[in-house]
């Protein structure tokens, strides 16, 4: 067990992106638990605040808080680093280590234990409000969005072994832009989870309500139930079934009944030699017709602390009665990482995505032309990371994309991060350079970002700016500042947190100024 002020740094990969947040392939084995907060550090040095919404042994759902959370939209299967303060038993007290602590951005304070611990209805959670405004556009896309959100859990419900978890938000939109949006001048509630859970023998459990199964996220949101049985050996077996909510509004719907059965095999210990794999078979109807039959597979393996392997896949059998329905590999991600030396970590992998041609997918799209159901893309990449002297972190990546929608081209990225600027505790400065390849232009782009903490990290300021140069000979506009931003996170007290920011974007006829401000209360 980690001691009370121990800083934990965990390497992981983003496995799924959903409206509620992101799934990663690290969980309670890595020290994550529901309600824990910390910082997510991206490959290019950018830092985002996170909170653990749910956690299982090998996976967790994180909500990214505040401005900049949309950065991870294209980072599926990409490596990240989580930095957080390990939970300690109530009797432990934090003691200064006397050592030069590593970079730990804006960690949430530990909850204060009551003098007499309650024996029932033990509740932890948060509620917040965020106001976003976009103005200064030259194409009448100004808008304002008010968002109220909450998540949490209640353990030992009325003194029983049952627990209740919830997560959701409500949004209201006004302005000139996006008038066709479902939340325009209408209060739009979205319930992501509202579930009861009861433990079974070992790590088994029963879930009832609305949830997205952590053990096999590819199943998606369901209103129904899930049972998992732990054989107390290396195997676990589970089944999940119910009705998918409406894919846009998340309203209760009977259009898409879905069932899945799965098995998990685990051996070894995380951090040494280990293997964890989950395979499942999913079947779904849509408005009374067979619409999807797929095999889902997630696995993670390690061979000591120097090698780690992660992969996930979805194989569809094309049972829908649509034009391009076929047996296809709809999704595949593979990431291998090896720490060859204290100064050198090698990473390589492949990513694939192809839209499934099902009737549920066609009804979701604004139009369903056959060109939307092509072969998708394949991306092959190799990269490295170097922990250098003087608190420098160098990382680079080379990738090749094969797609019908874009020209096949080699893309590269190189980034450098310096921590503890001039001895400034917990601060960092990052710079990233990459090439740009498109059908009608080519050039280079750059990003500079910093993390500047004050008052023992009670206030953190995150400025960033991006520039690009597009070759004028190929129709580009030369050098330009595409965006600049400044965001802040302020811990006002043990319970209250303020966050906000200002972002200015320009270029490609999409000039805009985005302002957001949020307030959160945690208990």
PDB file of C-alpha atoms in Angstrom, residues 217-485:
ATOM      1  CA  UNK A 217     -16.660  -1.368 -23.227  1.00  0.00           C
ATOM      2  CA  UNK A 218     -17.348  -2.242 -26.883  1.00  0.00           C
ATOM      3  CA  UNK A 219     -20.819  -3.400 -25.824  1.00  0.00           C
ATOM      4  CA  UNK A 220     -21.853   0.231 -25.282  1.00  0.00           C
ATOM      5  CA  UNK A 221     -24.444   1.768 -22.961  1.00  0.00           C
ATOM      6  CA  UNK A 222     -27.267  -0.545 -21.853  1.00  0.00           C
ATOM      7  CA  UNK A 223     -30.424  -0.384 -19.762  1.00  0.00           C
ATOM      8  CA  UNK A 224     -30.396  -3.873 -18.303  1.00  0.00           C
ATOM      9  CA  UNK A 225     -28.261  -6.187 -16.213  1.00  0.00           C
ATOM     10  CA  UNK A 226     -24.868  -7.831 -15.962  1.00  0.00           C
ATOM     11  CA  UNK A 227     -23.575 -10.815 -14.001  1.00  0.00           C
ATOM     12  CA  UNK A 228     -19.930 -11.828 -13.615  1.00  0.00           C
ATOM     13  CA  UNK A 229     -18.801 -14.980 -11.791  1.00  0.00           C
ATOM     14  CA  UNK A 230     -15.266 -15.370 -10.448  1.00  0.00           C
ATOM     15  CA  UNK A 231     -14.138 -19.008 -10.410  1.00  0.00           C
ATOM     16  CA  UNK A 232     -11.476 -18.049  -7.798  1.00  0.00           C
ATOM     17  CA  UNK A 233      -8.918 -19.358 -10.270  1.00  0.00           C
ATOM     18  CA  UNK A 234      -7.744 -17.617 -13.425  1.00  0.00           C
ATOM     19  CA  UNK A 235     -11.138 -17.497 -15.161  1.00  0.00           C
ATOM     20  CA  UNK A 236     -14.142 -15.191 -14.915  1.00  0.00           C
ATOM     21  CA  UNK A 237     -17.364 -15.588 -16.899  1.00  0.00           C
ATOM     22  CA  UNK A 238     -20.002 -12.950 -17.495  1.00  0.00           C
ATOM     23  CA  UNK A 239     -23.184 -12.099 -19.350  1.00  0.00           C
ATOM     24  CA  UNK A 240     -24.757  -8.739 -20.064  1.00  0.00           C
ATOM     25  CA  UNK A 241     -28.031  -7.838 -21.736  1.00  0.00           C
ATOM     26  CA  UNK A 242     -30.582  -5.096 -22.115  1.00  0.00           C
ATOM     27  CA  UNK A 243     -31.811  -2.306 -24.352  1.00  0.00           C
ATOM     28  CA  UNK A 244     -29.505   0.285 -25.855  1.00  0.00           C
ATOM     29  CA  UNK A 245     -30.673   3.824 -25.117  1.00  0.00           C
ATOM     30  CA  UNK A 246     -31.199   6.219 -28.007  1.00  0.00           C
ATOM     31  CA  UNK A 247     -27.735   6.875 -29.449  1.00  0.00           C
ATOM     32  CA  UNK A 248     -28.220  10.668 -29.540  1.00  0.00           C
ATOM     33  CA  UNK A 249     -30.433  11.630 -26.595  1.00  0.00           C
ATOM     34  CA  UNK A 250     -29.761   8.562 -24.385  1.00  0.00           C
ATOM     35  CA  UNK A 251     -33.520   8.297 -23.820  1.00  0.00           C
ATOM     36  CA  UNK A 252     -34.857   4.843 -22.948  1.00  0.00           C
ATOM     37  CA  UNK A 253     -35.555   2.990 -26.200  1.00  0.00           C
ATOM     38  CA  UNK A 254     -36.676  -0.490 -27.226  1.00  0.00           C
ATOM     39  CA  UNK A 255     -35.237  -0.279 -30.748  1.00  0.00           C
ATOM     40  CA  UNK A 256     -31.956  -2.079 -30.060  1.00  0.00           C
ATOM     41  CA  UNK A 257     -32.018  -5.137 -27.754  1.00  0.00           C
ATOM     42  CA  UNK A 258     -28.436  -6.305 -27.135  1.00  0.00           C
ATOM     43  CA  UNK A 259     -26.887  -9.318 -25.401  1.00  0.00           C
ATOM     44  CA  UNK A 260     -23.289 -10.434 -24.909  1.00  0.00           C
ATOM     45  CA  UNK A 261     -21.442 -13.236 -23.189  1.00  0.00           C
ATOM     46  CA  UNK A 262     -17.762 -13.025 -22.299  1.00  0.00           C
ATOM     47  CA  UNK A 263     -14.893 -14.763 -20.545  1.00  0.00           C
ATOM     48  CA  UNK A 264     -11.791 -13.278 -18.916  1.00  0.00           C
ATOM     49  CA  UNK A 265      -8.511 -15.074 -18.273  1.00  0.00           C
ATOM     50  CA  UNK A 266      -5.935 -13.531 -15.920  1.00  0.00           C
ATOM     51  CA  UNK A 267      -2.592 -14.808 -14.716  1.00  0.00           C
ATOM     52  CA  UNK A 268       0.409 -13.155 -13.091  1.00  0.00           C
ATOM     53  CA  UNK A 269       0.791  -9.842 -11.318  1.00  0.00           C
ATOM     54  CA  UNK A 270       0.530  -6.371 -12.840  1.00  0.00           C
ATOM     55  CA  UNK A 271       3.999  -4.801 -12.972  1.00  0.00           C
ATOM     56  CA  UNK A 272       5.725  -8.154 -13.490  1.00  0.00           C
ATOM     57  CA  UNK A 273       4.917 -11.062 -15.820  1.00  0.00           C
ATOM     58  CA  UNK A 274       1.147 -11.080 -16.366  1.00  0.00           C
ATOM     59  CA  UNK A 275      -1.646 -11.567 -18.905  1.00  0.00           C
ATOM     60  CA  UNK A 276      -5.258 -10.418 -18.933  1.00  0.00           C
ATOM     61  CA  UNK A 277      -7.600 -11.087 -21.847  1.00  0.00           C
ATOM     62  CA  UNK A 278     -11.356 -10.737 -22.324  1.00  0.00           C
ATOM     63  CA  UNK A 279     -13.257 -12.185 -25.300  1.00  0.00           C
ATOM     64  CA  UNK A 280     -16.974 -11.766 -25.890  1.00  0.00           C
ATOM     65  CA  UNK A 281     -19.703 -12.475 -28.434  1.00  0.00           C
ATOM     66  CA  UNK A 282     -22.222  -9.654 -28.986  1.00  0.00           C
ATOM     67  CA  UNK A 283     -25.579  -9.842 -30.754  1.00  0.00           C
ATOM     68  CA  UNK A 284     -28.047  -7.019 -31.400  1.00  0.00           C
ATOM     69  CA  UNK A 285     -31.391  -6.443 -33.098  1.00  0.00           C
ATOM     70  CA  UNK A 286     -32.604  -3.147 -34.519  1.00  0.00           C
ATOM     71  CA  UNK A 287     -36.334  -2.578 -34.871  1.00  0.00           C
ATOM     72  CA  UNK A 288     -36.926  -6.308 -34.896  1.00  0.00           C
ATOM     73  CA  UNK A 289     -34.248  -7.250 -37.462  1.00  0.00           C
ATOM     74  CA  UNK A 290     -30.812  -8.798 -36.899  1.00  0.00           C
ATOM     75  CA  UNK A 291     -28.366  -5.897 -37.047  1.00  0.00           C
ATOM     76  CA  UNK A 292     -25.057  -6.915 -35.485  1.00  0.00           C
ATOM     77  CA  UNK A 293     -23.108 -10.026 -34.571  1.00  0.00           C
ATOM     78  CA  UNK A 294     -19.536  -9.399 -33.457  1.00  0.00           C
ATOM     79  CA  UNK A 295     -16.616 -10.801 -31.516  1.00  0.00           C
ATOM     80  CA  UNK A 296     -15.015  -8.326 -29.089  1.00  0.00           C
ATOM     81  CA  UNK A 297     -11.527  -8.843 -27.709  1.00  0.00           C
ATOM     82  CA  UNK A 298      -9.347  -6.894 -25.274  1.00  0.00           C
ATOM     83  CA  UNK A 299      -6.011  -8.027 -23.883  1.00  0.00           C
ATOM     84  CA  UNK A 300      -2.985  -6.718 -22.017  1.00  0.00           C
ATOM     85  CA  UNK A 301       0.242  -8.546 -21.251  1.00  0.00           C
ATOM     86  CA  UNK A 302       3.547  -7.768 -19.621  1.00  0.00           C
ATOM     87  CA  UNK A 303       6.846  -9.590 -19.411  1.00  0.00           C
ATOM     88  CA  UNK A 304       8.389  -7.899 -16.425  1.00  0.00           C
ATOM     89  CA  UNK A 305       8.607  -4.129 -15.963  1.00  0.00           C
ATOM     90  CA  UNK A 306      10.388  -3.625 -19.301  1.00  0.00           C
ATOM     91  CA  UNK A 307       7.786  -4.861 -21.808  1.00  0.00           C
ATOM     92  CA  UNK A 308       4.058  -4.197 -22.110  1.00  0.00           C
ATOM     93  CA  UNK A 309       1.561  -5.224 -24.818  1.00  0.00           C
ATOM     94  CA  UNK A 310      -2.004  -4.018 -25.343  1.00  0.00           C
ATOM     95  CA  UNK A 311      -4.522  -4.822 -28.076  1.00  0.00           C
ATOM     96  CA  UNK A 312      -8.243  -4.566 -28.727  1.00  0.00           C
ATOM     97  CA  UNK A 313     -10.330  -5.739 -31.679  1.00  0.00           C
ATOM     98  CA  UNK A 314     -13.901  -5.935 -32.982  1.00  0.00           C
ATOM     99  CA  UNK A 315     -14.762  -8.454 -35.733  1.00  0.00           C
ATOM    100  CA  UNK A 316     -18.225  -8.022 -37.309  1.00  0.00           C
ATOM    101  CA  UNK A 317     -19.984 -10.795 -39.227  1.00  0.00           C
ATOM    102  CA  UNK A 318     -22.184  -8.554 -41.392  1.00  0.00           C
ATOM    103  CA  UNK A 319     -25.655  -9.830 -40.471  1.00  0.00           C
ATOM    104  CA  UNK A 320     -27.471  -6.544 -41.207  1.00  0.00           C
ATOM    105  CA  UNK A 321     -29.578  -6.282 -44.348  1.00  0.00           C
ATOM    106  CA  UNK A 322     -27.691  -3.264 -45.741  1.00  0.00           C
ATOM    107  CA  UNK A 323     -25.738  -2.560 -48.926  1.00  0.00           C
ATOM    108  CA  UNK A 324     -22.190  -2.913 -47.576  1.00  0.00           C
ATOM    109  CA  UNK A 325     -22.790  -5.315 -44.704  1.00  0.00           C
ATOM    110  CA  UNK A 326     -19.896  -7.790 -44.689  1.00  0.00           C
ATOM    111  CA  UNK A 327     -17.496  -9.717 -42.509  1.00  0.00           C
ATOM    112  CA  UNK A 328     -14.959  -7.099 -41.500  1.00  0.00           C
ATOM    113  CA  UNK A 329     -12.422  -6.111 -38.880  1.00  0.00           C
ATOM    114  CA  UNK A 330     -14.187  -2.983 -37.659  1.00  0.00           C
ATOM    115  CA  UNK A 331     -11.623  -1.969 -35.075  1.00  0.00           C
ATOM    116  CA  UNK A 332      -8.110  -3.027 -34.191  1.00  0.00           C
ATOM    117  CA  UNK A 333      -5.488  -1.422 -31.969  1.00  0.00           C
ATOM    118  CA  UNK A 334      -2.101  -2.833 -31.049  1.00  0.00           C
ATOM    119  CA  UNK A 335       0.485  -1.099 -28.859  1.00  0.00           C
ATOM    120  CA  UNK A 336       3.791  -2.605 -27.728  1.00  0.00           C
ATOM    121  CA  UNK A 337       6.186  -0.775 -25.415  1.00  0.00           C
ATOM    122  CA  UNK A 338       9.636  -1.843 -24.225  1.00  0.00           C
ATOM    123  CA  UNK A 339      11.952  -0.002 -21.847  1.00  0.00           C
ATOM    124  CA  UNK A 340      15.266  -1.031 -23.377  1.00  0.00           C
ATOM    125  CA  UNK A 341      17.365   1.332 -21.256  1.00  0.00           C
ATOM    126  CA  UNK A 342      16.868   3.975 -18.604  1.00  0.00           C
ATOM    127  CA  UNK A 343      17.251   6.553 -21.387  1.00  0.00           C
ATOM    128  CA  UNK A 344      15.304   4.743 -24.106  1.00  0.00           C
ATOM    129  CA  UNK A 345      11.770   3.328 -24.356  1.00  0.00           C
ATOM    130  CA  UNK A 346      10.666   1.940 -27.734  1.00  0.00           C
ATOM    131  CA  UNK A 347       6.985   1.913 -28.776  1.00  0.00           C
ATOM    132  CA  UNK A 348       5.285   0.574 -31.884  1.00  0.00           C
ATOM    133  CA  UNK A 349       1.784  -0.345 -32.976  1.00  0.00           C
ATOM    134  CA  UNK A 350      -1.004  -0.378 -35.534  1.00  0.00           C
ATOM    135  CA  UNK A 351      -4.524   1.103 -35.553  1.00  0.00           C
ATOM    136  CA  UNK A 352      -7.502   0.298 -37.781  1.00  0.00           C
ATOM    137  CA  UNK A 353     -11.073   1.546 -37.956  1.00  0.00           C
ATOM    138  CA  UNK A 354     -13.872   0.796 -40.403  1.00  0.00           C
ATOM    139  CA  UNK A 355     -17.492   1.911 -40.018  1.00  0.00           C
ATOM    140  CA  UNK A 356     -19.917  -0.990 -39.613  1.00  0.00           C
ATOM    141  CA  UNK A 357     -22.749  -0.882 -42.154  1.00  0.00           C
ATOM    142  CA  UNK A 358     -25.756  -1.606 -39.961  1.00  0.00           C
ATOM    143  CA  UNK A 359     -29.214  -0.085 -39.989  1.00  0.00           C
ATOM    144  CA  UNK A 360     -28.626   1.479 -36.577  1.00  0.00           C
ATOM    145  CA  UNK A 361     -25.525   3.220 -37.970  1.00  0.00           C
ATOM    146  CA  UNK A 362     -27.337   4.415 -41.100  1.00  0.00           C
ATOM    147  CA  UNK A 363     -30.180   5.936 -39.066  1.00  0.00           C
ATOM    148  CA  UNK A 364     -27.610   7.780 -36.941  1.00  0.00           C
ATOM    149  CA  UNK A 365     -25.866   9.488 -39.881  1.00  0.00           C
ATOM    150  CA  UNK A 366     -27.235  12.680 -41.507  1.00  0.00           C
ATOM    151  CA  UNK A 367     -27.026  10.852 -44.834  1.00  0.00           C
ATOM    152  CA  UNK A 368     -25.993   7.273 -45.574  1.00  0.00           C
ATOM    153  CA  UNK A 369     -24.149   7.296 -48.862  1.00  0.00           C
ATOM    154  CA  UNK A 370     -22.126   4.197 -49.649  1.00  0.00           C
ATOM    155  CA  UNK A 371     -18.949   6.326 -49.632  1.00  0.00           C
ATOM    156  CA  UNK A 372     -19.253   6.509 -45.840  1.00  0.00           C
ATOM    157  CA  UNK A 373     -18.787   2.749 -45.592  1.00  0.00           C
ATOM    158  CA  UNK A 374     -15.391   2.347 -47.264  1.00  0.00           C
ATOM    159  CA  UNK A 375     -12.430   0.382 -45.930  1.00  0.00           C
ATOM    160  CA  UNK A 376     -11.681   2.979 -43.255  1.00  0.00           C
ATOM    161  CA  UNK A 377      -7.996   3.405 -42.488  1.00  0.00           C
ATOM    162  CA  UNK A 378      -4.903   1.596 -41.277  1.00  0.00           C
ATOM    163  CA  UNK A 379      -2.203   3.440 -39.339  1.00  0.00           C
ATOM    164  CA  UNK A 380       1.220   1.954 -38.617  1.00  0.00           C
ATOM    165  CA  UNK A 381       3.597   3.759 -36.274  1.00  0.00           C
ATOM    166  CA  UNK A 382       6.828   3.495 -34.340  1.00  0.00           C
ATOM    167  CA  UNK A 383       8.159   5.872 -31.699  1.00  0.00           C
ATOM    168  CA  UNK A 384      10.493   6.293 -28.778  1.00  0.00           C
ATOM    169  CA  UNK A 385      10.785   8.163 -25.500  1.00  0.00           C
ATOM    170  CA  UNK A 386      13.978   9.281 -23.779  1.00  0.00           C
ATOM    171  CA  UNK A 387      14.369  10.346 -20.137  1.00  0.00           C
ATOM    172  CA  UNK A 388      17.317  12.707 -20.517  1.00  0.00           C
ATOM    173  CA  UNK A 389      19.422  14.583 -17.965  1.00  0.00           C
ATOM    174  CA  UNK A 390      18.431  18.073 -16.798  1.00  0.00           C
ATOM    175  CA  UNK A 391      14.798  16.921 -16.441  1.00  0.00           C
ATOM    176  CA  UNK A 392      14.280  16.681 -20.197  1.00  0.00           C
ATOM    177  CA  UNK A 393      11.869  14.224 -21.795  1.00  0.00           C
ATOM    178  CA  UNK A 394      12.245  13.658 -25.556  1.00  0.00           C
ATOM    179  CA  UNK A 395       9.710  11.704 -27.602  1.00  0.00           C
ATOM    180  CA  UNK A 396       9.311  11.114 -31.317  1.00  0.00           C
ATOM    181  CA  UNK A 397       7.021   9.156 -33.621  1.00  0.00           C
ATOM    182  CA  UNK A 398       6.906   8.140 -37.289  1.00  0.00           C
ATOM    183  CA  UNK A 399       3.604   6.922 -38.774  1.00  0.00           C
ATOM    184  CA  UNK A 400       2.143   5.847 -42.101  1.00  0.00           C
ATOM    185  CA  UNK A 401      -1.592   5.995 -42.865  1.00  0.00           C
ATOM    186  CA  UNK A 402      -3.373   3.992 -45.573  1.00  0.00           C
ATOM    187  CA  UNK A 403      -6.858   5.338 -46.331  1.00  0.00           C
ATOM    188  CA  UNK A 404      -9.209   5.861 -49.268  1.00  0.00           C
ATOM    189  CA  UNK A 405     -10.079   9.287 -47.859  1.00  0.00           C
ATOM    190  CA  UNK A 406      -6.533  10.744 -47.692  1.00  0.00           C
ATOM    191  CA  UNK A 407      -3.268  10.504 -49.559  1.00  0.00           C
ATOM    192  CA  UNK A 408      -0.960   7.839 -48.169  1.00  0.00           C
ATOM    193  CA  UNK A 409       1.904   9.723 -46.574  1.00  0.00           C
ATOM    194  CA  UNK A 410       4.568   9.488 -43.906  1.00  0.00           C
ATOM    195  CA  UNK A 411       3.943  11.660 -40.882  1.00  0.00           C
ATOM    196  CA  UNK A 412       6.360  12.471 -38.077  1.00  0.00           C
ATOM    197  CA  UNK A 413       6.237  14.218 -34.716  1.00  0.00           C
ATOM    198  CA  UNK A 414       8.950  15.162 -32.223  1.00  0.00           C
ATOM    199  CA  UNK A 415       8.430  16.706 -28.795  1.00  0.00           C
ATOM    200  CA  UNK A 416      10.537  17.906 -25.879  1.00  0.00           C
ATOM    201  CA  UNK A 417       9.376  18.561 -22.299  1.00  0.00           C
ATOM    202  CA  UNK A 418      11.383  20.254 -19.551  1.00  0.00           C
ATOM    203  CA  UNK A 419      10.184  19.838 -15.955  1.00  0.00           C
ATOM    204  CA  UNK A 420      10.946  22.067 -12.947  1.00  0.00           C
ATOM    205  CA  UNK A 421      11.800  25.205 -14.886  1.00  0.00           C
ATOM    206  CA  UNK A 422      14.635  27.000 -13.080  1.00  0.00           C
ATOM    207  CA  UNK A 423      13.887  24.905 -10.003  1.00  0.00           C
ATOM    208  CA  UNK A 424      10.191  25.849 -10.052  1.00  0.00           C
ATOM    209  CA  UNK A 425       8.533  22.825  -8.406  1.00  0.00           C
ATOM    210  CA  UNK A 426       6.016  20.905 -10.535  1.00  0.00           C
ATOM    211  CA  UNK A 427       6.275  23.302 -13.512  1.00  0.00           C
ATOM    212  CA  UNK A 428       6.863  22.165 -17.100  1.00  0.00           C
ATOM    213  CA  UNK A 429       7.376  23.539 -20.602  1.00  0.00           C
ATOM    214  CA  UNK A 430       6.726  21.483 -23.753  1.00  0.00           C
ATOM    215  CA  UNK A 431       7.307  22.040 -27.470  1.00  0.00           C
ATOM    216  CA  UNK A 432       6.182  19.781 -30.326  1.00  0.00           C
ATOM    217  CA  UNK A 433       6.967  19.928 -34.048  1.00  0.00           C
ATOM    218  CA  UNK A 434       5.214  17.842 -36.722  1.00  0.00           C
ATOM    219  CA  UNK A 435       4.669  17.738 -40.464  1.00  0.00           C
ATOM    220  CA  UNK A 436       1.354  18.336 -42.234  1.00  0.00           C
ATOM    221  CA  UNK A 437       0.217  16.322 -45.237  1.00  0.00           C
ATOM    222  CA  UNK A 438      -3.062  16.837 -47.089  1.00  0.00           C
ATOM    223  CA  UNK A 439      -4.390  16.529 -50.619  1.00  0.00           C
ATOM    224  CA  UNK A 440      -4.176  20.260 -51.309  1.00  0.00           C
ATOM    225  CA  UNK A 441      -1.402  21.474 -48.974  1.00  0.00           C
ATOM    226  CA  UNK A 442       1.676  20.423 -47.048  1.00  0.00           C
ATOM    227  CA  UNK A 443       3.856  22.042 -44.424  1.00  0.00           C
ATOM    228  CA  UNK A 444       4.715  21.975 -40.731  1.00  0.00           C
ATOM    229  CA  UNK A 445       2.975  22.641 -37.437  1.00  0.00           C
ATOM    230  CA  UNK A 446       4.121  23.404 -33.923  1.00  0.00           C
ATOM    231  CA  UNK A 447       2.695  23.499 -30.416  1.00  0.00           C
ATOM    232  CA  UNK A 448       4.085  25.164 -27.289  1.00  0.00           C
ATOM    233  CA  UNK A 449       2.466  24.599 -23.886  1.00  0.00           C
ATOM    234  CA  UNK A 450       3.342  25.109 -20.234  1.00  0.00           C
ATOM    235  CA  UNK A 451       2.134  24.150 -16.778  1.00  0.00           C
ATOM    236  CA  UNK A 452       2.704  26.897 -14.185  1.00  0.00           C
ATOM    237  CA  UNK A 453       1.608  26.121 -10.600  1.00  0.00           C
ATOM    238  CA  UNK A 454       1.362  28.657  -7.767  1.00  0.00           C
ATOM    239  CA  UNK A 455       0.708  28.477  -4.015  1.00  0.00           C
ATOM    240  CA  UNK A 456       1.590  24.807  -3.628  1.00  0.00           C
ATOM    241  CA  UNK A 457      -0.413  23.897  -6.789  1.00  0.00           C
ATOM    242  CA  UNK A 458      -3.620  25.455  -5.454  1.00  0.00           C
ATOM    243  CA  UNK A 459      -3.623  27.499  -8.662  1.00  0.00           C
ATOM    244  CA  UNK A 460      -2.333  26.215 -11.993  1.00  0.00           C
ATOM    245  CA  UNK A 461      -2.138  28.164 -15.255  1.00  0.00           C
ATOM    246  CA  UNK A 462      -1.834  26.310 -18.585  1.00  0.00           C
ATOM    247  CA  UNK A 463      -0.957  28.566 -21.544  1.00  0.00           C
ATOM    248  CA  UNK A 464      -0.563  27.093 -25.043  1.00  0.00           C
ATOM    249  CA  UNK A 465      -0.198  28.232 -28.645  1.00  0.00           C
ATOM    250  CA  UNK A 466      -0.082  26.559 -32.052  1.00  0.00           C
ATOM    251  CA  UNK A 467       1.484  27.726 -35.313  1.00  0.00           C
ATOM    252  CA  UNK A 468       1.651  26.239 -38.789  1.00  0.00           C
ATOM    253  CA  UNK A 469       3.403  26.849 -42.081  1.00  0.00           C
ATOM    254  CA  UNK A 470       1.753  25.727 -45.332  1.00  0.00           C
ATOM    255  CA  UNK A 471       3.819  25.816 -48.506  1.00  0.00           C
ATOM    256  CA  UNK A 472       2.629  28.778 -50.641  1.00  0.00           C
ATOM    257  CA  UNK A 473       3.764  26.936 -53.784  1.00  0.00           C
ATOM    258  CA  UNK A 474       1.107  24.278 -53.123  1.00  0.00           C
ATOM    259  CA  UNK A 475      -1.690  26.706 -52.262  1.00  0.00           C
ATOM    260  CA  UNK A 476      -0.803  27.313 -48.614  1.00  0.00           C
ATOM    261  CA  UNK A 477      -0.909  30.638 -46.751  1.00  0.00           C
ATOM    262  CA  UNK A 478       2.611  30.556 -45.292  1.00  0.00           C
ATOM    263  CA  UNK A 479       3.050  30.893 -41.538  1.00  0.00           C
ATOM    264  CA  UNK A 480       0.059  31.591 -39.286  1.00  0.00           C
ATOM    265  CA  UNK A 481      -0.997  31.427 -35.648  1.00  0.00           C
ATOM    266  CA  UNK A 482      -3.829  28.882 -35.587  1.00  0.00           C
ATOM    267  CA  UNK A 483      -4.745  29.189 -31.927  1.00  0.00           C
ATOM    268  CA  UNK A 484      -3.628  30.422 -28.542  1.00  0.00           C
ATOM    269  CA  UNK A 485      -5.177  29.650 -25.182  1.00  0.00           C
TER     270      UNK A 485
END
